[in-house]
Amino acid sequence: MSSRSAVVFPKDLRMLKILGENISLAMKRRKITQTRLSERTGLSMPTLRNITRGEPSVSIGHYLVVLSVLGLAADLGKVALDDEFGRRLQDIELLTAKHKKKPTSQPS
């Protein structure tokens, strides 16, 4: 059985790279080495290096474990919290529904 990998677009790769850089900065601010982080997370050194590089092949669960040890896991809950685009779509649908005529029932 062959394994398929997701197609990650260049702009999304840039976002992952930024995430990796942010994790690396958080480690440095806390003076936590990759060795220490490896001990605390149970992740291998190569996996941690891939995380700090923003590699898309690393599972989101591994990113979450690292964020948790750094005290940043709650930040993941903010993703898609303010869904501006989704709200606009919802508003359009609500406005469209308002303008549609409701069928009137005929008295028998």
PDB file of N, CA and C in Angstrom:
ATOM      1  N   MET A   1       0.847  -1.180   0.000  1.00  0.00           N
ATOM      2  CA  MET A   1       0.000   0.000   0.000  1.00  0.00           C
ATOM      3  C   MET A   1       0.889   1.238   0.000  1.00  0.00           C
ATOM      4  N   SER A   2       0.674   2.124  -0.950  1.00  0.00           N
ATOM      5  CA  SER A   2       1.511   3.317  -1.030  1.00  0.00           C
ATOM      6  C   SER A   2       0.933   4.429  -0.159  1.00  0.00           C
ATOM      7  N   SER A   3       1.815   5.230   0.343  1.00  0.00           N
ATOM      8  CA  SER A   3       1.426   6.346   1.191  1.00  0.00           C
ATOM      9  C   SER A   3       1.367   7.609   0.340  1.00  0.00           C
ATOM     10  N   ARG A   4       0.292   8.364   0.492  1.00  0.00           N
ATOM     11  CA  ARG A   4       0.169   9.622  -0.239  1.00  0.00           C
ATOM     12  C   ARG A   4       0.475  10.763   0.719  1.00  0.00           C
ATOM     13  N   SER A   5       1.164  11.746   0.220  1.00  0.00           N
ATOM     14  CA  SER A   5       1.414  12.914   1.051  1.00  0.00           C
ATOM     15  C   SER A   5       0.578  14.070   0.523  1.00  0.00           C
ATOM     16  N   ALA A   6       0.202  14.933   1.428  1.00  0.00           N
ATOM     17  CA  ALA A   6      -0.630  16.071   1.066  1.00  0.00           C
ATOM     18  C   ALA A   6       0.171  17.062   0.237  1.00  0.00           C
ATOM     19  N   VAL A   7      -0.516  17.731  -0.660  1.00  0.00           N
ATOM     20  CA  VAL A   7       0.110  18.794  -1.439  1.00  0.00           C
ATOM     21  C   VAL A   7       0.069  20.053  -0.576  1.00  0.00           C
ATOM     22  N   VAL A   8       1.230  20.605  -0.311  1.00  0.00           N
ATOM     23  CA  VAL A   8       1.312  21.819   0.495  1.00  0.00           C
ATOM     24  C   VAL A   8       1.789  22.944  -0.419  1.00  0.00           C
ATOM     25  N   PHE A   9       0.969  23.972  -0.523  1.00  0.00           N
ATOM     26  CA  PHE A   9       1.267  25.089  -1.409  1.00  0.00           C
ATOM     27  C   PHE A   9       2.363  25.977  -0.817  1.00  0.00           C
ATOM     28  N   PRO A  10       3.084  26.707  -1.668  1.00  0.00           N
ATOM     29  CA  PRO A  10       4.203  27.538  -1.203  1.00  0.00           C
ATOM     30  C   PRO A  10       3.843  28.507  -0.078  1.00  0.00           C
ATOM     31  N   LYS A  11       2.692  29.170  -0.166  1.00  0.00           N
ATOM     32  CA  LYS A  11       2.334  30.118   0.902  1.00  0.00           C
ATOM     33  C   LYS A  11       2.102  29.382   2.217  1.00  0.00           C
ATOM     34  N   ASP A  12       1.587  28.153   2.148  1.00  0.00           N
ATOM     35  CA  ASP A  12       1.380  27.367   3.359  1.00  0.00           C
ATOM     36  C   ASP A  12       2.706  26.859   3.912  1.00  0.00           C
ATOM     37  N   LEU A  13       3.644  26.558   3.024  1.00  0.00           N
ATOM     38  CA  LEU A  13       4.991  26.174   3.466  1.00  0.00           C
ATOM     39  C   LEU A  13       5.647  27.328   4.214  1.00  0.00           C
ATOM     40  N   ARG A  14       5.413  28.559   3.728  1.00  0.00           N
ATOM     41  CA  ARG A  14       5.956  29.732   4.421  1.00  0.00           C
ATOM     42  C   ARG A  14       5.352  29.857   5.815  1.00  0.00           C
ATOM     43  N   MET A  15       4.054  29.577   5.934  1.00  0.00           N
ATOM     44  CA  MET A  15       3.404  29.648   7.251  1.00  0.00           C
ATOM     45  C   MET A  15       3.989  28.608   8.205  1.00  0.00           C
ATOM     46  N   LEU A  16       4.238  27.405   7.704  1.00  0.00           N
ATOM     47  CA  LEU A  16       4.849  26.372   8.541  1.00  0.00           C
ATOM     48  C   LEU A  16       6.262  26.767   8.949  1.00  0.00           C
ATOM     49  N   LYS A  17       6.987  27.396   8.032  1.00  0.00           N
ATOM     50  CA  LYS A  17       8.340  27.847   8.353  1.00  0.00           C
ATOM     51  C   LYS A  17       8.292  28.893   9.460  1.00  0.00           C
ATOM     52  N   ILE A  18       7.342  29.797   9.380  1.00  0.00           N
ATOM     53  CA  ILE A  18       7.170  30.818  10.423  1.00  0.00           C
ATOM     54  C   ILE A  18       6.825  30.150  11.750  1.00  0.00           C
ATOM     55  N   LEU A  19       5.941  29.155  11.714  1.00  0.00           N
ATOM     56  CA  LEU A  19       5.594  28.424  12.933  1.00  0.00           C
ATOM     57  C   LEU A  19       6.841  27.787  13.536  1.00  0.00           C
ATOM     58  N   GLY A  20       7.645  27.144  12.702  1.00  0.00           N
ATOM     59  CA  GLY A  20       8.882  26.534  13.177  1.00  0.00           C
ATOM     60  C   GLY A  20       9.824  27.553  13.798  1.00  0.00           C
ATOM     61  N   GLU A  21       9.949  28.708  13.147  1.00  0.00           N
ATOM     62  CA  GLU A  21      10.802  29.772  13.683  1.00  0.00           C
ATOM     63  C   GLU A  21      10.266  30.279  15.015  1.00  0.00           C
ATOM     64  N   ASN A  22       8.948  30.422  15.114  1.00  0.00           N
ATOM     65  CA  ASN A  22       8.340  30.879  16.365  1.00  0.00           C
ATOM     66  C   ASN A  22       8.576  29.882  17.494  1.00  0.00           C
ATOM     67  N   ILE A  23       8.485  28.595  17.183  1.00  0.00           N
ATOM     68  CA  ILE A  23       8.749  27.560  18.183  1.00  0.00           C
ATOM     69  C   ILE A  23      10.213  27.622  18.607  1.00  0.00           C
ATOM     70  N   SER A  24      11.101  27.791  17.652  1.00  0.00           N
ATOM     71  CA  SER A  24      12.528  27.901  17.955  1.00  0.00           C
ATOM     72  C   SER A  24      12.806  29.107  18.857  1.00  0.00           C
ATOM     73  N   LEU A  25      12.189  30.240  18.549  1.00  0.00           N
ATOM     74  CA  LEU A  25      12.348  31.435  19.385  1.00  0.00           C
ATOM     75  C   LEU A  25      11.796  31.208  20.789  1.00  0.00           C
ATOM     76  N   ALA A  26      10.646  30.546  20.887  1.00  0.00           N
ATOM     77  CA  ALA A  26      10.054  30.258  22.199  1.00  0.00           C
ATOM     78  C   ALA A  26      10.986  29.376  23.025  1.00  0.00           C
ATOM     79  N   MET A  27      11.628  28.421  22.379  1.00  0.00           N
ATOM     80  CA  MET A  27      12.591  27.561  23.073  1.00  0.00           C
ATOM     81  C   MET A  27      13.765  28.395  23.592  1.00  0.00           C
ATOM     82  N   LYS A  28      14.288  29.275  22.750  1.00  0.00           N
ATOM     83  CA  LYS A  28      15.431  30.103  23.142  1.00  0.00           C
ATOM     84  C   LYS A  28      15.063  31.052  24.272  1.00  0.00           C
ATOM     85  N   ARG A  29      13.876  31.640  24.202  1.00  0.00           N
ATOM     86  CA  ARG A  29      13.435  32.547  25.265  1.00  0.00           C
ATOM     87  C   ARG A  29      13.345  31.826  26.605  1.00  0.00           C
ATOM     88  N   ARG A  30      12.966  30.560  26.555  1.00  0.00           N
ATOM     89  CA  ARG A  30      12.820  29.756  27.769  1.00  0.00           C
ATOM     90  C   ARG A  30      14.114  29.024  28.133  1.00  0.00           C
ATOM     91  N   LYS A  31      15.126  29.210  27.294  1.00  0.00           N
ATOM     92  CA  LYS A  31      16.419  28.535  27.472  1.00  0.00           C
ATOM     93  C   LYS A  31      16.257  27.016  27.549  1.00  0.00           C
ATOM     94  N   ILE A  32      15.411  26.490  26.642  1.00  0.00           N
ATOM     95  CA  ILE A  32      15.187  25.046  26.544  1.00  0.00           C
ATOM     96  C   ILE A  32      15.908  24.546  25.297  1.00  0.00           C
ATOM     97  N   THR A  33      16.826  23.629  25.477  1.00  0.00           N
ATOM     98  CA  THR A  33      17.562  23.062  24.345  1.00  0.00           C
ATOM     99  C   THR A  33      16.712  21.991  23.664  1.00  0.00           C
ATOM    100  N   GLN A  34      17.096  21.632  22.446  1.00  0.00           N
ATOM    101  CA  GLN A  34      16.389  20.552  21.753  1.00  0.00           C
ATOM    102  C   GLN A  34      16.533  19.244  22.521  1.00  0.00           C
ATOM    103  N   THR A  35      17.686  19.039  23.152  1.00  0.00           N
ATOM    104  CA  THR A  35      17.887  17.820  23.941  1.00  0.00           C
ATOM    105  C   THR A  35      16.893  17.771  25.093  1.00  0.00           C
ATOM    106  N   ARG A  36      16.765  18.877  25.803  1.00  0.00           N
ATOM    107  CA  ARG A  36      15.828  18.943  26.940  1.00  0.00           C
ATOM    108  C   ARG A  36      14.387  18.794  26.446  1.00  0.00           C
ATOM    109  N   LEU A  37      14.074  19.441  25.342  1.00  0.00           N
ATOM    110  CA  LEU A  37      12.723  19.346  24.788  1.00  0.00           C
ATOM    111  C   LEU A  37      12.425  17.918  24.349  1.00  0.00           C
ATOM    112  N   SER A  38      13.416  17.255  23.807  1.00  0.00           N
ATOM    113  CA  SER A  38      13.265  15.852  23.413  1.00  0.00           C
ATOM    114  C   SER A  38      12.934  14.989  24.626  1.00  0.00           C
ATOM    115  N   GLU A  39      13.624  15.240  25.734  1.00  0.00           N
ATOM    116  CA  GLU A  39      13.365  14.491  26.971  1.00  0.00           C
ATOM    117  C   GLU A  39      11.954  14.750  27.479  1.00  0.00           C
ATOM    118  N   ARG A  40      11.522  15.995  27.419  1.00  0.00           N
ATOM    119  CA  ARG A  40      10.212  16.365  27.973  1.00  0.00           C
ATOM    120  C   ARG A  40       9.046  15.962  27.084  1.00  0.00           C
ATOM    121  N   THR A  41       9.279  15.876  25.780  1.00  0.00           N
ATOM    122  CA  THR A  41       8.189  15.535  24.857  1.00  0.00           C
ATOM    123  C   THR A  41       8.184  14.069  24.459  1.00  0.00           C
ATOM    124  N   GLY A  42       9.338  13.421  24.574  1.00  0.00           N
ATOM    125  CA  GLY A  42       9.453  12.044  24.101  1.00  0.00           C
ATOM    126  C   GLY A  42       9.645  11.954  22.594  1.00  0.00           C
ATOM    127  N   LEU A  43       9.879  13.086  21.954  1.00  0.00           N
ATOM    128  CA  LEU A  43      10.094  13.116  20.507  1.00  0.00           C
ATOM    129  C   LEU A  43      11.585  13.004  20.206  1.00  0.00           C
ATOM    130  N   SER A  44      11.889  12.439  19.055  1.00  0.00           N
ATOM    131  CA  SER A  44      13.291  12.284  18.657  1.00  0.00           C
ATOM    132  C   SER A  44      13.878  13.630  18.244  1.00  0.00           C
ATOM    133  N   MET A  45      15.192  13.703  18.278  1.00  0.00           N
ATOM    134  CA  MET A  45      15.885  14.923  17.851  1.00  0.00           C
ATOM    135  C   MET A  45      15.588  15.261  16.384  1.00  0.00           C
ATOM    136  N   PRO A  46      15.601  14.271  15.471  1.00  0.00           N
ATOM    137  CA  PRO A  46      15.253  14.612  14.080  1.00  0.00           C
ATOM    138  C   PRO A  46      13.840  15.189  13.945  1.00  0.00           C
ATOM    139  N   THR A  47      12.885  14.666  14.708  1.00  0.00           N
ATOM    140  CA  THR A  47      11.517  15.200  14.655  1.00  0.00           C
ATOM    141  C   THR A  47      11.496  16.637  15.155  1.00  0.00           C
ATOM    142  N   LEU A  48      12.197  16.912  16.240  1.00  0.00           N
ATOM    143  CA  LEU A  48      12.247  18.280  16.759  1.00  0.00           C
ATOM    144  C   LEU A  48      12.918  19.226  15.769  1.00  0.00           C
ATOM    145  N   ARG A  49      13.970  18.767  15.115  1.00  0.00           N
ATOM    146  CA  ARG A  49      14.607  19.603  14.088  1.00  0.00           C
ATOM    147  C   ARG A  49      13.620  19.898  12.964  1.00  0.00           C
ATOM    148  N   ASN A  50      12.850  18.888  12.565  1.00  0.00           N
ATOM    149  CA  ASN A  50      11.847  19.095  11.512  1.00  0.00           C
ATOM    150  C   ASN A  50      10.771  20.075  11.954  1.00  0.00           C
ATOM    151  N   ILE A  51      10.400  20.027  13.224  1.00  0.00           N
ATOM    152  CA  ILE A  51       9.394  20.964  13.745  1.00  0.00           C
ATOM    153  C   ILE A  51       9.931  22.390  13.694  1.00  0.00           C
ATOM    154  N   THR A  52      11.165  22.596  14.139  1.00  0.00           N
ATOM    155  CA  THR A  52      11.722  23.956  14.132  1.00  0.00           C
ATOM    156  C   THR A  52      12.011  24.456  12.722  1.00  0.00           C
ATOM    157  N   ARG A  53      12.034  23.556  11.767  1.00  0.00           N
ATOM    158  CA  ARG A  53      12.172  23.946  10.355  1.00  0.00           C
ATOM    159  C   ARG A  53      10.811  24.138   9.695  1.00  0.00           C
ATOM    160  N   GLY A  54       9.739  23.751  10.388  1.00  0.00           N
ATOM    161  CA  GLY A  54       8.402  23.885   9.820  1.00  0.00           C
ATOM    162  C   GLY A  54       8.105  22.865   8.746  1.00  0.00           C
ATOM    163  N   GLU A  55       8.632  21.670   8.910  1.00  0.00           N
ATOM    164  CA  GLU A  55       8.416  20.616   7.915  1.00  0.00           C
ATOM    165  C   GLU A  55       6.953  20.158   7.916  1.00  0.00           C
ATOM    166  N   PRO A  56       6.318  20.073   6.747  1.00  0.00           N
ATOM    167  CA  PRO A  56       4.918  19.659   6.671  1.00  0.00           C
ATOM    168  C   PRO A  56       4.705  18.171   6.934  1.00  0.00           C
ATOM    169  N   SER A  57       5.768  17.388   6.926  1.00  0.00           N
ATOM    170  CA  SER A  57       5.617  15.941   7.130  1.00  0.00           C
ATOM    171  C   SER A  57       5.406  15.572   8.597  1.00  0.00           C
ATOM    172  N   VAL A  58       5.645  16.507   9.508  1.00  0.00           N
ATOM    173  CA  VAL A  58       5.476  16.242  10.938  1.00  0.00           C
ATOM    174  C   VAL A  58       3.999  16.350  11.294  1.00  0.00           C
ATOM    175  N   SER A  59       3.506  15.402  12.076  1.00  0.00           N
ATOM    176  CA  SER A  59       2.079  15.407  12.423  1.00  0.00           C
ATOM    177  C   SER A  59       1.746  16.594  13.318  1.00  0.00           C
ATOM    178  N   ILE A  60       0.515  17.036  13.218  1.00  0.00           N
ATOM    179  CA  ILE A  60       0.073  18.165  14.041  1.00  0.00           C
ATOM    180  C   ILE A  60       0.112  17.794  15.523  1.00  0.00           C
ATOM    181  N   GLY A  61      -0.043  16.508  15.819  1.00  0.00           N
ATOM    182  CA  GLY A  61       0.047  16.048  17.204  1.00  0.00           C
ATOM    183  C   GLY A  61       1.421  16.302  17.791  1.00  0.00           C
ATOM    184  N   HIS A  62       2.463  16.121  16.982  1.00  0.00           N
ATOM    185  CA  HIS A  62       3.825  16.385  17.453  1.00  0.00           C
ATOM    186  C   HIS A  62       4.033  17.879  17.687  1.00  0.00           C
ATOM    187  N   TYR A  63       3.504  18.697  16.786  1.00  0.00           N
ATOM    188  CA  TYR A  63       3.575  20.144  16.996  1.00  0.00           C
ATOM    189  C   TYR A  63       2.865  20.502  18.306  1.00  0.00           C
ATOM    190  N   LEU A  64       1.701  19.891  18.551  1.00  0.00           N
ATOM    191  CA  LEU A  64       0.926  20.175  19.757  1.00  0.00           C
ATOM    192  C   LEU A  64       1.684  19.792  21.019  1.00  0.00           C
ATOM    193  N   VAL A  65       2.361  18.646  21.015  1.00  0.00           N
ATOM    194  CA  VAL A  65       3.136  18.215  22.181  1.00  0.00           C
ATOM    195  C   VAL A  65       4.214  19.255  22.503  1.00  0.00           C
ATOM    196  N   VAL A  66       4.896  19.736  21.480  1.00  0.00           N
ATOM    197  CA  VAL A  66       5.943  20.737  21.680  1.00  0.00           C
ATOM    198  C   VAL A  66       5.337  22.033  22.210  1.00  0.00           C
ATOM    199  N   LEU A  67       4.242  22.479  21.606  1.00  0.00           N
ATOM    200  CA  LEU A  67       3.581  23.699  22.072  1.00  0.00           C
ATOM    201  C   LEU A  67       3.124  23.556  23.516  1.00  0.00           C
ATOM    202  N   SER A  68       2.651  22.384  23.880  1.00  0.00           N
ATOM    203  CA  SER A  68       2.201  22.129  25.244  1.00  0.00           C
ATOM    204  C   SER A  68       3.349  22.269  26.240  1.00  0.00           C
ATOM    205  N   VAL A  69       4.479  21.659  25.942  1.00  0.00           N
ATOM    206  CA  VAL A  69       5.643  21.752  26.830  1.00  0.00           C
ATOM    207  C   VAL A  69       6.115  23.203  26.956  1.00  0.00           C
ATOM    208  N   LEU A  70       5.978  23.970  25.890  1.00  0.00           N
ATOM    209  CA  LEU A  70       6.383  25.376  25.910  1.00  0.00           C
ATOM    210  C   LEU A  70       5.322  26.281  26.533  1.00  0.00           C
ATOM    211  N   GLY A  71       4.177  25.707  26.908  1.00  0.00           N
ATOM    212  CA  GLY A  71       3.099  26.494  27.499  1.00  0.00           C
ATOM    213  C   GLY A  71       2.312  27.294  26.481  1.00  0.00           C
ATOM    214  N   LEU A  72       2.316  26.837  25.237  1.00  0.00           N
ATOM    215  CA  LEU A  72       1.659  27.576  24.156  1.00  0.00           C
ATOM    216  C   LEU A  72       0.527  26.806  23.487  1.00  0.00           C
ATOM    217  N   ALA A  73       0.122  25.686  24.057  1.00  0.00           N
ATOM    218  CA  ALA A  73      -0.896  24.849  23.417  1.00  0.00           C
ATOM    219  C   ALA A  73      -2.228  25.573  23.251  1.00  0.00           C
ATOM    220  N   ALA A  74      -2.551  26.468  24.173  1.00  0.00           N
ATOM    221  CA  ALA A  74      -3.828  27.190  24.079  1.00  0.00           C
ATOM    222  C   ALA A  74      -3.897  28.037  22.811  1.00  0.00           C
ATOM    223  N   ASP A  75      -2.735  28.442  22.291  1.00  0.00           N
ATOM    224  CA  ASP A  75      -2.719  29.237  21.059  1.00  0.00           C
ATOM    225  C   ASP A  75      -3.314  28.472  19.885  1.00  0.00           C
ATOM    226  N   LEU A  76      -3.195  27.159  19.900  1.00  0.00           N
ATOM    227  CA  LEU A  76      -3.742  26.352  18.811  1.00  0.00           C
ATOM    228  C   LEU A  76      -5.268  26.458  18.765  1.00  0.00           C
ATOM    229  N   GLY A  77      -5.888  26.685  19.919  1.00  0.00           N
ATOM    230  CA  GLY A  77      -7.335  26.845  19.980  1.00  0.00           C
ATOM    231  C   GLY A  77      -7.828  28.129  19.328  1.00  0.00           C
ATOM    232  N   LYS A  78      -6.923  29.044  19.047  1.00  0.00           N
ATOM    233  CA  LYS A  78      -7.300  30.311  18.417  1.00  0.00           C
ATOM    234  C   LYS A  78      -7.407  30.202  16.899  1.00  0.00           C
ATOM    235  N   VAL A  79      -6.928  29.081  16.366  1.00  0.00           N
ATOM    236  CA  VAL A  79      -6.981  28.886  14.916  1.00  0.00           C
ATOM    237  C   VAL A  79      -8.441  28.824  14.475  1.00  0.00           C
ATOM    238  N   ALA A  80      -8.798  29.606  13.499  1.00  0.00           N
ATOM    239  CA  ALA A  80     -10.143  29.682  12.911  1.00  0.00           C
ATOM    240  C   ALA A  80     -11.188  30.198  13.893  1.00  0.00           C
ATOM    241  N   LEU A  81     -10.748  30.789  14.998  1.00  0.00           N
ATOM    242  CA  LEU A  81     -11.690  31.336  15.970  1.00  0.00           C
ATOM    243  C   LEU A  81     -12.470  32.506  15.371  1.00  0.00           C
ATOM    244  N   ASP A  82     -11.757  33.421  14.751  1.00  0.00           N
ATOM    245  CA  ASP A  82     -12.392  34.562  14.094  1.00  0.00           C
ATOM    246  C   ASP A  82     -12.433  34.274  12.602  1.00  0.00           C
ATOM    247  N   ASP A  83     -13.419  33.513  12.206  1.00  0.00           N
ATOM    248  CA  ASP A  83     -13.545  33.069  10.818  1.00  0.00           C
ATOM    249  C   ASP A  83     -14.264  34.138  10.011  1.00  0.00           C
ATOM    250  N   GLU A  84     -13.525  35.170   9.640  1.00  0.00           N
ATOM    251  CA  GLU A  84     -14.105  36.310   8.934  1.00  0.00           C
ATOM    252  C   GLU A  84     -14.753  35.902   7.612  1.00  0.00           C
ATOM    253  N   PHE A  85     -14.067  35.079   6.833  1.00  0.00           N
ATOM    254  CA  PHE A  85     -14.595  34.640   5.541  1.00  0.00           C
ATOM    255  C   PHE A  85     -15.870  33.816   5.734  1.00  0.00           C
ATOM    256  N   GLY A  86     -15.864  32.911   6.686  1.00  0.00           N
ATOM    257  CA  GLY A  86     -17.044  32.091   6.966  1.00  0.00           C
ATOM    258  C   GLY A  86     -18.232  32.935   7.407  1.00  0.00           C
ATOM    259  N   ARG A  87     -17.954  33.964   8.197  1.00  0.00           N
ATOM    260  CA  ARG A  87     -19.025  34.872   8.640  1.00  0.00           C
ATOM    261  C   ARG A  87     -19.630  35.619   7.453  1.00  0.00           C
ATOM    262  N   ARG A  88     -18.769  36.051   6.529  1.00  0.00           N
ATOM    263  CA  ARG A  88     -19.286  36.746   5.342  1.00  0.00           C
ATOM    264  C   ARG A  88     -20.185  35.828   4.524  1.00  0.00           C
ATOM    265  N   LEU A  89     -19.750  34.586   4.337  1.00  0.00           N
ATOM    266  CA  LEU A  89     -20.577  33.622   3.602  1.00  0.00           C
ATOM    267  C   LEU A  89     -21.915  33.413   4.301  1.00  0.00           C
ATOM    268  N   GLN A  90     -21.858  33.303   5.612  1.00  0.00           N
ATOM    269  CA  GLN A  90     -23.077  33.112   6.395  1.00  0.00           C
ATOM    270  C   GLN A  90     -23.996  34.331   6.260  1.00  0.00           C
ATOM    271  N   ASP A  91     -23.434  35.530   6.320  1.00  0.00           N
ATOM    272  CA  ASP A  91     -24.235  36.750   6.182  1.00  0.00           C
ATOM    273  C   ASP A  91     -24.894  36.831   4.811  1.00  0.00           C
ATOM    274  N   ILE A  92     -24.161  36.470   3.763  1.00  0.00           N
ATOM    275  CA  ILE A  92     -24.726  36.472   2.409  1.00  0.00           C
ATOM    276  C   ILE A  92     -25.904  35.516   2.337  1.00  0.00           C
ATOM    277  N   GLU A  93     -25.724  34.343   2.922  1.00  0.00           N
ATOM    278  CA  GLU A  93     -26.803  33.349   2.918  1.00  0.00           C
ATOM    279  C   GLU A  93     -28.017  33.865   3.679  1.00  0.00           C
ATOM    280  N   LEU A  94     -27.791  34.513   4.808  1.00  0.00           N
ATOM    281  CA  LEU A  94     -28.900  35.048   5.600  1.00  0.00           C
ATOM    282  C   LEU A  94     -29.619  36.170   4.856  1.00  0.00           C
ATOM    283  N   LEU A  95     -28.855  37.031   4.192  1.00  0.00           N
ATOM    284  CA  LEU A  95     -29.476  38.111   3.426  1.00  0.00           C
ATOM    285  C   LEU A  95     -30.254  37.568   2.238  1.00  0.00           C
ATOM    286  N   THR A  96     -29.725  36.562   1.578  1.00  0.00           N
ATOM    287  CA  THR A  96     -30.403  35.945   0.441  1.00  0.00           C
ATOM    288  C   THR A  96     -31.694  35.282   0.897  1.00  0.00           C
ATOM    289  N   ALA A  97     -31.645  34.605   2.018  1.00  0.00           N
ATOM    290  CA  ALA A  97     -32.832  33.924   2.543  1.00  0.00           C
ATOM    291  C   ALA A  97     -33.905  34.936   2.929  1.00  0.00           C
ATOM    292  N   LYS A  98     -33.492  36.108   3.401  1.00  0.00           N
ATOM    293  CA  LYS A  98     -34.437  37.146   3.810  1.00  0.00           C
ATOM    294  C   LYS A  98     -35.223  37.660   2.611  1.00  0.00           C
ATOM    295  N   HIS A  99     -34.572  37.744   1.460  1.00  0.00           N
ATOM    296  CA  HIS A  99     -35.207  38.284   0.266  1.00  0.00           C
ATOM    297  C   HIS A  99     -36.034  37.262  -0.498  1.00  0.00           C
ATOM    298  N   LYS A 100     -35.865  36.001  -0.198  1.00  0.00           N
ATOM    299  CA  LYS A 100     -36.675  34.979  -0.869  1.00  0.00           C
ATOM    300  C   LYS A 100     -38.088  35.041  -0.310  1.00  0.00           C
ATOM    301  N   LYS A 101     -39.045  34.914  -1.207  1.00  0.00           N
ATOM    302  CA  LYS A 101     -40.437  34.926  -0.754  1.00  0.00           C
ATOM    303  C   LYS A 101     -40.799  33.565  -0.205  1.00  0.00           C
ATOM    304  N   LYS A 102     -41.454  33.605   0.914  1.00  0.00           N
ATOM    305  CA  LYS A 102     -41.921  32.358   1.497  1.00  0.00           C
ATOM    306  C   LYS A 102     -43.237  31.985   0.832  1.00  0.00           C
ATOM    307  N   PRO A 103     -43.425  30.709   0.539  1.00  0.00           N
ATOM    308  CA  PRO A 103     -44.701  30.301  -0.054  1.00  0.00           C
ATOM    309  C   PRO A 103     -45.823  30.514   0.961  1.00  0.00           C
ATOM    310  N   THR A 104     -46.906  31.099   0.468  1.00  0.00           N
ATOM    311  CA  THR A 104     -48.051  31.311   1.364  1.00  0.00           C
ATOM    312  C   THR A 104     -48.981  30.126   1.252  1.00  0.00           C
ATOM    313  N   SER A 105     -49.535  29.769   2.356  1.00  0.00           N
ATOM    314  CA  SER A 105     -50.454  28.622   2.332  1.00  0.00           C
ATOM    315  C   SER A 105     -51.836  29.111   1.915  1.00  0.00           C
ATOM    316  N   GLN A 106     -52.486  28.327   1.077  1.00  0.00           N
ATOM    317  CA  GLN A 106     -53.822  28.635   0.589  1.00  0.00           C
ATOM    318  C   GLN A 106     -54.842  28.105   1.593  1.00  0.00           C
ATOM    319  N   PRO A 107     -55.809  28.934   1.985  1.00  0.00           N
ATOM    320  CA  PRO A 107     -56.849  28.414   2.893  1.00  0.00           C
ATOM    321  C   PRO A 107     -57.713  27.390   2.159  1.00  0.00           C
ATOM    322  N   SER A 108     -58.092  26.352   2.867  1.00  0.00           N
ATOM    323  CA  SER A 108     -58.893  25.306   2.238  1.00  0.00           C
ATOM    324  C   SER A 108     -60.339  25.648   2.241  1.00  0.00           C
TER     325      SER A 108
END
